[in-house]
Amino acid sequence: MLLKLLSSLLLLATTRAARVRRESDCVGTINSMDDVADAVRCTTVVLNGFTVPAGQTLNIDLLDGSTVNMNGDIHFGNQTWAGPLFQVSGDSITFNGNGHTFDGGGPFYWDGLGGNGGVTKPAPMMKIRTSGTFSNVKVLNSPARTYSISNPGPLVIDGLTIDNSLGDLPNSNSNGKAAGHNTDGFDASTEDLTIQNSVIMNQDDCLAINRGANIVFRGNTCSGGHGISVGSINSDVTVNGITISGNRIINNDQALRIKTIVDATNSRVTNITYSGNIATGIRRFGIIIDQSYPSTIDTPGNGVQISAVNFVPPQTSIEVNDNAQRVAVNCGVGSCVGNWDWSNLDVSGGVAGDITNFDGITGFDE
Ligand SMILES: *[C@@H]1O[C@H](CO)[C@@H](O)[C@H](O)[C@H]1NC(C)=O
Ligand SMILES: *[C@@H]1O[C@H](CO)[C@@H](O)[C@H](O)[C@H]1NC(C)=O
């Protein structure tokens, strides 16, 4: 009897609990801009395919712990404006692209000038302000810079595709030059970020880190652009703890680069570790560390200290084209410091290049 009473009390209690489910335990579906505000009150969101009206940002500001599933492709109306075209924010978010595409309409904007002139282009196209995971999303033809990442906590980006390869060709507005320009893959001035297993086809840096810490870039393929960059580094910033490993770098201007702005002061770049990267078809420099940016291998500044740039196993292997330089290190007086172990670097082809104002590199001969 007592047992029966107890069990019916228990049943009552569990029914109550089920009834007071959180209001956010629902599925929000986005079929157009009009649905966004309601959908993000749910912690499960379905993003269906539609066209975002020109001049608007598809801005998805999620409850913490939400999951988003893409279920179709997103297009954007074409208009010359600053963007971004897409923005997502929230903590502990699982964003699944499921292989679907954000189509930036690049050919509408491309004029060979990127951010340096011509029409105003939405840049960045994609602004990611989430922690958690962001995976399996494709971007086609970004107008200029593609992703800007400013994660509020640890974020893993996995299995993305950025395909701006059409921008390698000239168009009627680009005076014979590649139509796509400044189409950076990832601009990541942030902390606690991993970008992995992604493919980036573009006409500028595959990755550019202007400041930040604890960033891992691994198992990616960079094709056609300007390589994997730390920089450009301006005044009063620190970069500490970057791991670049197991990437393939194909037909880029340079494979691996650190660029610091010539008149920058009070900045520090340290603890940069490369391993197991394979580069082929490199057009200008295999490795370039240059403190004369935006010039190239010109009079260097010394306001940015660079230390602990190391190549660890497995070996990084770089093949440069006939007239390209294998390794160029252009330090300011006294601003490259410590011992850098380059014994796990092999660079072949081309011509040697100079190492200026620094003798701390060990294990590597030009
Ligand atoms: C924007 O322009 C691009 C390139 O011309 C085109 O492919 C795309 O369909 C246009 N987008 C819309 C929504 O009309
Ligand atoms: C180097 O970076 C790693 C990864 O972010 C970090 O764990 C380590 O503490 C850093 N080392 C130093 C000396 O700052």
Short mmCIF file of C-alpha atoms and ligand atoms in Angstrom, two decimals:
data_model
loop_
_atom_site.label_atom_id
_atom_site.label_comp_id
_atom_site.label_asym_id
_atom_site.label_seq_id
_atom_site.Cartn_x
_atom_site.Cartn_y
_atom_site.Cartn_z
CA MET A 1 0.00 0.00 0.00
CA LEU A 2 2.73 2.40 1.02
CA LEU A 3 4.68 1.38 -2.06
CA LYS A 4 1.68 2.07 -4.28
CA LEU A 5 1.26 5.55 -2.75
CA LEU A 6 4.92 6.32 -3.23
CA SER A 7 4.91 5.27 -6.85
CA SER A 8 1.84 7.34 -7.69
CA LEU A 9 3.48 10.35 -6.01
CA LEU A 10 6.54 9.75 -8.15
CA LEU A 11 4.43 9.56 -11.30
CA LEU A 12 2.77 12.87 -10.41
CA ALA A 13 6.15 14.51 -9.86
CA THR A 14 7.58 13.36 -13.20
CA THR A 15 4.48 14.50 -15.09
CA ARG A 16 4.86 17.95 -13.52
CA ALA A 17 8.51 18.07 -14.52
CA ALA A 18 7.63 17.17 -18.08
CA ARG A 19 4.99 19.92 -18.17
CA VAL A 20 7.35 22.65 -17.02
CA ARG A 21 9.77 22.01 -19.87
CA ARG A 22 11.76 25.09 -20.73
CA GLU A 23 10.00 27.32 -23.20
CA SER A 24 13.16 27.20 -25.33
CA ASP A 25 12.85 23.42 -25.84
CA CYS A 26 11.35 23.82 -29.27
CA VAL A 27 12.35 23.75 -32.91
CA GLY A 28 12.55 27.14 -34.63
CA THR A 29 12.49 27.07 -38.42
CA ILE A 30 13.89 29.87 -40.56
CA ASN A 31 12.43 30.13 -44.07
CA SER A 32 12.95 33.88 -44.48
CA MET A 33 14.23 36.92 -42.58
CA ASP A 34 10.79 37.27 -40.98
CA ASP A 35 11.25 34.00 -39.08
CA VAL A 36 14.59 34.73 -37.42
CA ALA A 37 13.44 36.54 -34.27
CA ASP A 38 10.98 33.79 -33.30
CA ALA A 39 13.20 30.88 -34.29
CA VAL A 40 16.08 31.94 -32.05
CA ARG A 41 13.84 31.61 -28.98
CA CYS A 42 14.26 27.86 -29.49
CA THR A 43 17.50 26.00 -28.80
CA THR A 44 17.06 23.87 -31.92
CA VAL A 45 17.03 25.89 -35.12
CA VAL A 46 16.57 24.71 -38.70
CA LEU A 47 17.94 27.05 -41.36
CA ASN A 48 16.23 26.38 -44.66
CA GLY A 49 17.41 27.73 -48.01
CA PHE A 50 16.27 31.21 -49.09
CA THR A 51 17.55 34.51 -50.51
CA VAL A 52 18.44 37.26 -48.04
CA PRO A 53 17.27 40.65 -49.38
CA ALA A 54 20.09 42.90 -50.66
CA GLY A 55 21.72 45.13 -48.06
CA GLN A 56 20.68 43.02 -45.05
CA THR A 57 22.67 40.82 -42.68
CA LEU A 58 21.26 37.40 -41.87
CA ASN A 59 21.95 37.78 -38.14
CA ILE A 60 21.31 34.72 -35.98
CA ASP A 61 21.81 35.54 -32.30
CA LEU A 62 21.27 32.25 -30.47
CA LEU A 63 20.47 31.14 -26.95
CA ASP A 64 23.45 29.50 -25.28
CA GLY A 65 23.66 25.78 -26.00
CA SER A 66 21.65 25.96 -29.24
CA THR A 67 22.03 23.64 -32.23
CA VAL A 68 21.57 24.91 -35.78
CA ASN A 69 21.09 22.62 -38.76
CA MET A 70 21.24 23.98 -42.28
CA ASN A 71 18.75 22.35 -44.56
CA GLY A 72 19.26 24.37 -47.75
CA ASP A 73 21.48 26.96 -49.45
CA ILE A 74 21.50 30.67 -48.60
CA HIS A 75 21.84 33.32 -51.34
CA PHE A 76 22.17 37.06 -50.90
CA GLY A 77 20.75 39.90 -52.95
CA ASN A 78 23.56 41.85 -54.61
CA GLN A 79 24.30 45.37 -53.46
CA THR A 80 27.47 47.40 -52.93
CA TRP A 81 27.59 47.79 -49.15
CA ALA A 82 29.92 46.91 -46.26
CA GLY A 83 28.17 43.75 -44.98
CA PRO A 84 28.56 41.35 -43.28
CA LEU A 85 26.18 39.07 -45.14
CA PHE A 86 25.92 36.51 -42.33
CA GLN A 87 26.52 36.72 -38.60
CA VAL A 88 25.98 34.11 -35.90
CA SER A 89 26.53 34.53 -32.14
CA GLY A 90 26.11 32.55 -28.94
CA ASP A 91 27.95 30.33 -26.46
CA SER A 92 28.30 26.55 -26.78
CA ILE A 93 26.65 26.46 -30.19
CA THR A 94 26.62 23.42 -32.48
CA PHE A 95 26.32 24.75 -36.03
CA ASN A 96 25.96 22.02 -38.68
CA GLY A 97 26.11 23.20 -42.26
CA ASN A 98 25.36 19.69 -43.51
CA GLY A 99 27.28 20.58 -46.68
CA HIS A 100 25.03 23.50 -47.57
CA THR A 101 26.26 26.73 -49.14
CA PHE A 102 26.31 30.43 -48.44
CA ASP A 103 26.66 31.97 -51.91
CA GLY A 104 28.24 35.44 -51.67
CA GLY A 105 27.58 36.40 -55.29
CA GLY A 106 31.26 37.34 -55.73
CA PRO A 107 31.18 37.89 -59.51
CA PHE A 108 28.73 40.79 -58.97
CA TYR A 109 31.41 42.66 -56.93
CA TRP A 110 34.76 41.43 -58.19
CA ASP A 111 36.86 44.02 -60.01
CA GLY A 112 40.40 42.86 -59.24
CA LEU A 113 40.72 45.51 -56.49
CA GLY A 114 39.27 43.81 -53.41
CA GLY A 115 39.35 46.19 -50.44
CA ASN A 116 41.73 48.59 -52.21
CA GLY A 117 39.21 50.35 -54.40
CA GLY A 118 36.45 49.88 -56.89
CA VAL A 119 33.00 49.12 -55.52
CA THR A 120 32.34 48.63 -51.80
CA LYS A 121 32.24 44.92 -51.06
CA PRO A 122 30.59 43.22 -48.08
CA ALA A 123 33.58 42.24 -45.91
CA PRO A 124 33.85 40.07 -44.03
CA MET A 125 31.15 38.02 -45.64
CA MET A 126 30.77 35.67 -42.64
CA LYS A 127 31.12 36.82 -39.02
CA ILE A 128 31.36 33.95 -36.53
CA ARG A 129 30.92 34.93 -32.89
CA THR A 130 30.15 31.56 -31.35
CA SER A 131 31.92 29.03 -29.16
CA GLY A 132 31.36 25.28 -29.62
CA THR A 133 31.59 23.83 -33.10
CA PHE A 134 30.96 25.24 -36.58
CA SER A 135 31.17 22.56 -39.23
CA ASN A 136 30.49 21.38 -42.74
CA VAL A 137 29.57 24.78 -44.21
CA LYS A 138 30.46 25.80 -47.75
CA VAL A 139 31.04 29.36 -48.90
CA LEU A 140 30.98 30.08 -52.61
CA ASN A 141 32.39 33.29 -54.14
CA SER A 142 32.83 35.68 -51.25
CA PRO A 143 32.86 39.34 -52.39
CA ALA A 144 36.14 39.98 -50.48
CA ARG A 145 37.35 38.67 -47.04
CA THR A 146 35.45 35.52 -46.16
CA TYR A 147 35.40 34.60 -42.44
CA SER A 148 36.11 36.79 -39.45
CA ILE A 149 36.22 34.76 -36.23
CA SER A 150 35.77 36.30 -32.77
CA ASN A 151 34.71 33.38 -30.59
CA PRO A 152 33.63 34.15 -26.99
CA GLY A 153 35.03 30.76 -25.81
CA PRO A 154 36.74 27.71 -27.32
CA LEU A 155 35.62 27.06 -30.90
CA VAL A 156 36.38 24.21 -33.30
CA ILE A 157 35.81 24.94 -36.98
CA ASP A 158 35.77 21.71 -38.96
CA GLY A 159 35.27 20.60 -42.53
CA LEU A 160 34.51 23.92 -44.21
CA THR A 161 34.93 24.72 -47.89
CA ILE A 162 35.67 28.20 -49.19
CA ASP A 163 35.56 28.13 -52.97
CA ASN A 164 36.55 31.43 -54.53
CA SER A 165 38.43 29.70 -57.33
CA LEU A 166 36.33 31.43 -59.98
CA GLY A 167 38.03 34.67 -58.85
CA ASP A 168 41.34 33.44 -60.29
CA LEU A 169 40.02 34.39 -63.72
CA PRO A 170 39.81 37.97 -64.99
CA ASN A 171 36.40 39.49 -65.68
CA SER A 172 35.21 42.52 -67.62
CA ASN A 173 35.92 44.84 -64.64
CA SER A 174 39.36 43.58 -63.62
CA ASN A 175 41.65 44.84 -66.43
CA GLY A 176 43.02 41.40 -67.11
CA LYS A 177 43.88 40.72 -63.44
CA ALA A 178 42.36 37.95 -61.31
CA ALA A 179 38.86 39.25 -60.56
CA GLY A 180 38.89 38.07 -56.93
CA HIS A 181 41.18 40.06 -54.58
CA ASN A 182 41.60 40.27 -50.78
CA THR A 183 39.48 37.13 -50.50
CA ASP A 184 41.15 36.02 -47.22
CA GLY A 185 39.95 32.65 -45.95
CA PHE A 186 40.00 33.25 -42.19
CA ASP A 187 40.86 36.40 -40.28
CA ALA A 188 41.33 35.17 -36.73
CA SER A 189 42.37 37.70 -34.10
CA THR A 190 41.21 35.64 -31.19
CA GLU A 191 42.03 32.93 -28.64
CA ASP A 192 41.25 29.24 -28.22
CA LEU A 193 40.40 28.47 -31.82
CA THR A 194 40.99 25.35 -33.91
CA ILE A 195 40.40 25.38 -37.67
CA GLN A 196 40.75 21.93 -39.21
CA ASN A 197 40.02 19.70 -42.19
CA SER A 198 38.92 22.60 -44.38
CA VAL A 199 39.59 23.54 -48.00
CA ILE A 200 40.30 27.16 -48.94
CA MET A 201 40.59 28.27 -52.58
CA ASN A 202 41.17 32.02 -52.79
CA GLN A 203 43.34 34.98 -53.81
CA ASP A 204 44.76 36.19 -50.45
CA ASP A 205 45.84 34.78 -47.08
CA CYS A 206 44.43 31.36 -46.30
CA LEU A 207 44.64 32.30 -42.63
CA ALA A 208 45.70 35.67 -41.19
CA ILE A 209 46.29 36.12 -37.46
CA ASN A 210 46.70 39.75 -36.40
CA ARG A 211 46.79 39.02 -32.66
CA GLY A 212 45.71 36.27 -30.30
CA ALA A 213 46.70 33.07 -28.55
CA ASN A 214 46.22 29.34 -28.62
CA ILE A 215 45.19 28.98 -32.26
CA VAL A 216 45.57 25.65 -34.08
CA PHE A 217 45.34 25.40 -37.88
CA ARG A 218 45.65 21.78 -38.95
CA GLY A 219 44.83 19.40 -41.77
CA ASN A 220 43.62 22.14 -44.10
CA THR A 221 44.24 22.60 -47.82
CA CYS A 222 45.08 26.10 -49.02
CA SER A 223 44.99 26.56 -52.78
CA GLY A 224 45.83 29.54 -55.00
CA GLY A 225 46.28 32.28 -52.39
CA HIS A 226 48.96 33.94 -50.29
CA GLY A 227 49.66 31.14 -47.81
CA ILE A 228 49.29 30.83 -44.05
CA SER A 229 50.12 34.11 -42.30
CA VAL A 230 50.80 35.40 -38.86
CA GLY A 231 50.20 39.13 -39.41
CA SER A 232 50.10 41.68 -40.49
CA ILE A 233 51.15 42.74 -36.97
CA ASN A 234 50.44 46.32 -35.92
CA SER A 235 51.34 48.15 -32.65
CA ASP A 236 50.51 46.98 -29.10
CA VAL A 237 49.49 43.40 -29.84
CA THR A 238 50.69 39.95 -28.82
CA VAL A 239 50.56 36.70 -30.73
CA ASN A 240 51.47 33.70 -28.56
CA GLY A 241 50.88 30.02 -29.17
CA ILE A 242 50.08 29.27 -32.81
CA THR A 243 50.28 25.72 -34.17
CA ILE A 244 50.26 25.24 -37.95
CA SER A 245 50.37 21.52 -38.70
CA GLY A 246 49.61 18.99 -41.40
CA ASN A 247 48.34 21.48 -43.94
CA ARG A 248 48.72 21.24 -47.72
CA ILE A 249 49.60 24.50 -49.44
CA ILE A 250 49.22 24.37 -53.20
CA ASN A 251 50.17 27.05 -55.77
CA ASN A 252 50.33 29.93 -53.28
CA ASP A 253 52.54 33.06 -53.42
CA GLN A 254 54.21 31.93 -50.20
CA ALA A 255 53.74 28.87 -48.02
CA LEU A 256 54.35 30.19 -44.50
CA ARG A 257 54.67 33.85 -43.60
CA ILE A 258 55.10 36.17 -40.63
CA LYS A 259 54.63 39.83 -41.59
CA THR A 260 55.03 42.75 -39.20
CA ILE A 261 54.22 46.34 -40.12
CA VAL A 262 57.39 48.39 -40.58
CA ASP A 263 56.51 51.16 -38.10
CA ALA A 264 54.61 49.03 -35.54
CA THR A 265 55.82 49.32 -31.93
CA ASN A 266 55.38 47.47 -28.63
CA SER A 267 54.22 44.16 -30.12
CA ARG A 268 55.38 40.59 -29.70
CA VAL A 269 55.09 37.42 -31.79
CA THR A 270 56.20 34.27 -30.00
CA ASN A 271 55.69 30.51 -29.74
CA ILE A 272 54.85 29.79 -33.39
CA THR A 273 55.14 26.07 -34.17
CA TYR A 274 55.05 24.48 -37.62
CA SER A 275 54.94 20.75 -38.32
CA GLY A 276 54.11 18.36 -41.14
CA ASN A 277 53.03 20.98 -43.65
CA ILE A 278 53.50 20.14 -47.33
CA ALA A 279 53.70 22.91 -49.91
CA THR A 280 54.11 22.69 -53.68
CA GLY A 281 54.08 25.18 -56.57
CA ILE A 282 55.10 28.13 -54.35
CA ARG A 283 55.48 31.23 -56.53
CA ARG A 284 57.47 33.80 -54.49
CA PHE A 285 58.77 32.63 -51.08
CA GLY A 286 58.78 29.27 -49.34
CA ILE A 287 59.15 30.85 -45.90
CA ILE A 288 59.05 34.62 -45.48
CA ILE A 289 59.46 36.45 -42.19
CA ASP A 290 59.39 40.11 -43.05
CA GLN A 291 59.47 43.15 -40.76
CA SER A 292 59.12 45.65 -43.62
CA TYR A 293 55.44 45.05 -44.37
CA PRO A 294 53.60 46.35 -46.43
CA SER A 295 56.81 46.45 -48.47
CA THR A 296 58.47 43.15 -49.24
CA ILE A 297 62.04 42.51 -48.01
CA ASP A 298 62.71 46.24 -47.73
CA THR A 299 64.13 48.27 -44.81
CA PRO A 300 62.77 46.48 -41.71
CA GLY A 301 61.35 48.00 -38.53
CA ASN A 302 62.23 46.61 -35.10
CA GLY A 303 59.20 47.44 -32.95
CA VAL A 304 57.79 43.91 -33.05
CA GLN A 305 59.82 41.27 -31.21
CA ILE A 306 59.72 37.82 -32.82
CA SER A 307 60.82 34.75 -30.82
CA ALA A 308 60.40 30.97 -30.63
CA VAL A 309 59.51 30.22 -34.26
CA ASN A 310 60.16 26.48 -34.53
CA PHE A 311 59.69 23.57 -36.91
CA VAL A 312 58.97 20.36 -34.98
CA PRO A 313 58.42 16.79 -36.32
CA PRO A 314 57.07 15.63 -38.64
CA GLN A 315 59.09 17.52 -41.21
CA THR A 316 57.59 20.43 -43.09
CA SER A 317 58.41 20.10 -46.77
CA ILE A 318 58.20 23.00 -49.22
CA GLU A 319 58.86 23.02 -52.98
CA VAL A 320 59.17 26.44 -54.57
CA ASN A 321 58.99 27.32 -58.26
CA ASP A 322 62.10 28.11 -60.32
CA ASN A 323 62.49 31.82 -59.60
CA ALA A 324 61.02 31.80 -56.10
CA GLN A 325 63.11 32.25 -52.93
CA ARG A 326 63.31 29.33 -50.53
CA VAL A 327 63.67 31.19 -47.22
CA ALA A 328 63.77 34.95 -46.61
CA VAL A 329 64.06 36.28 -43.06
CA ASN A 330 64.16 40.08 -42.85
CA CYS A 331 64.44 41.06 -39.18
CA GLY A 332 64.86 44.54 -37.73
CA VAL A 333 68.01 45.19 -35.71
CA GLY A 334 67.69 43.22 -32.46
CA SER A 335 64.00 42.33 -32.90
CA CYS A 336 64.35 38.63 -33.73
CA VAL A 337 65.58 36.89 -30.58
CA GLY A 338 66.42 33.48 -29.10
CA ASN A 339 67.18 30.20 -30.82
CA TRP A 340 64.80 28.89 -33.43
CA ASP A 341 65.00 25.19 -34.24
CA TRP A 342 64.43 24.67 -37.96
CA SER A 343 65.83 21.14 -38.19
CA ASN A 344 62.43 19.80 -39.30
CA LEU A 345 62.18 22.06 -42.34
CA ASP A 346 63.10 21.08 -45.89
CA VAL A 347 62.79 23.59 -48.72
CA SER A 348 63.72 22.77 -52.30
CA GLY A 349 63.76 24.45 -55.72
CA GLY A 350 64.22 28.11 -56.62
CA VAL A 351 66.98 30.28 -55.15
CA ALA A 352 68.15 30.75 -51.57
CA GLY A 353 66.94 34.14 -50.26
CA ASP A 354 68.61 36.16 -47.45
CA ILE A 355 68.54 35.97 -43.67
CA THR A 356 69.12 39.50 -42.36
CA ASN A 357 69.90 40.75 -38.81
CA PHE A 358 69.52 37.35 -37.15
CA ASP A 359 71.75 34.35 -36.53
CA GLY A 360 69.58 32.36 -34.10
CA ILE A 361 68.23 29.82 -36.61
CA THR A 362 69.66 26.35 -36.00
CA GLY A 363 69.41 23.07 -37.90
CA PHE A 364 68.79 24.64 -41.27
CA ASP A 365 71.13 25.69 -44.05
CA GLU A 366 69.95 27.70 -47.03
C1 LIG B 1 24.27 38.03 -57.48
O1 LIG B 1 25.21 38.08 -58.53
C2 LIG B 1 25.79 36.83 -58.82
C3 LIG B 1 26.93 37.05 -59.78
O2 LIG B 1 26.52 37.80 -60.90
C4 LIG B 1 24.74 35.88 -59.33
O3 LIG B 1 25.31 34.61 -59.57
C5 LIG B 1 23.66 35.75 -58.29
O4 LIG B 1 22.61 34.96 -58.78
C6 LIG B 1 23.12 37.10 -57.88
N1 LIG B 1 22.25 36.91 -56.74
C7 LIG B 1 20.95 37.18 -56.77
C8 LIG B 1 20.21 36.85 -55.52
O5 LIG B 1 20.38 37.64 -57.74
C1 LIG B 2 52.95 28.24 -26.27
O1 LIG B 2 51.65 28.03 -26.78
C2 LIG B 2 50.98 26.94 -26.19
C3 LIG B 2 49.67 26.74 -26.96
O2 LIG B 2 48.85 27.85 -26.85
C4 LIG B 2 50.77 27.22 -24.72
O3 LIG B 2 50.13 26.13 -24.11
C5 LIG B 2 52.12 27.47 -24.05
O4 LIG B 2 51.92 27.85 -22.71
C6 LIG B 2 52.87 28.58 -24.78
N1 LIG B 2 54.21 28.69 -24.24
C7 LIG B 2 54.68 29.83 -23.73
C8 LIG B 2 56.11 29.77 -23.24
O5 LIG B 2 54.06 30.87 -23.67
#
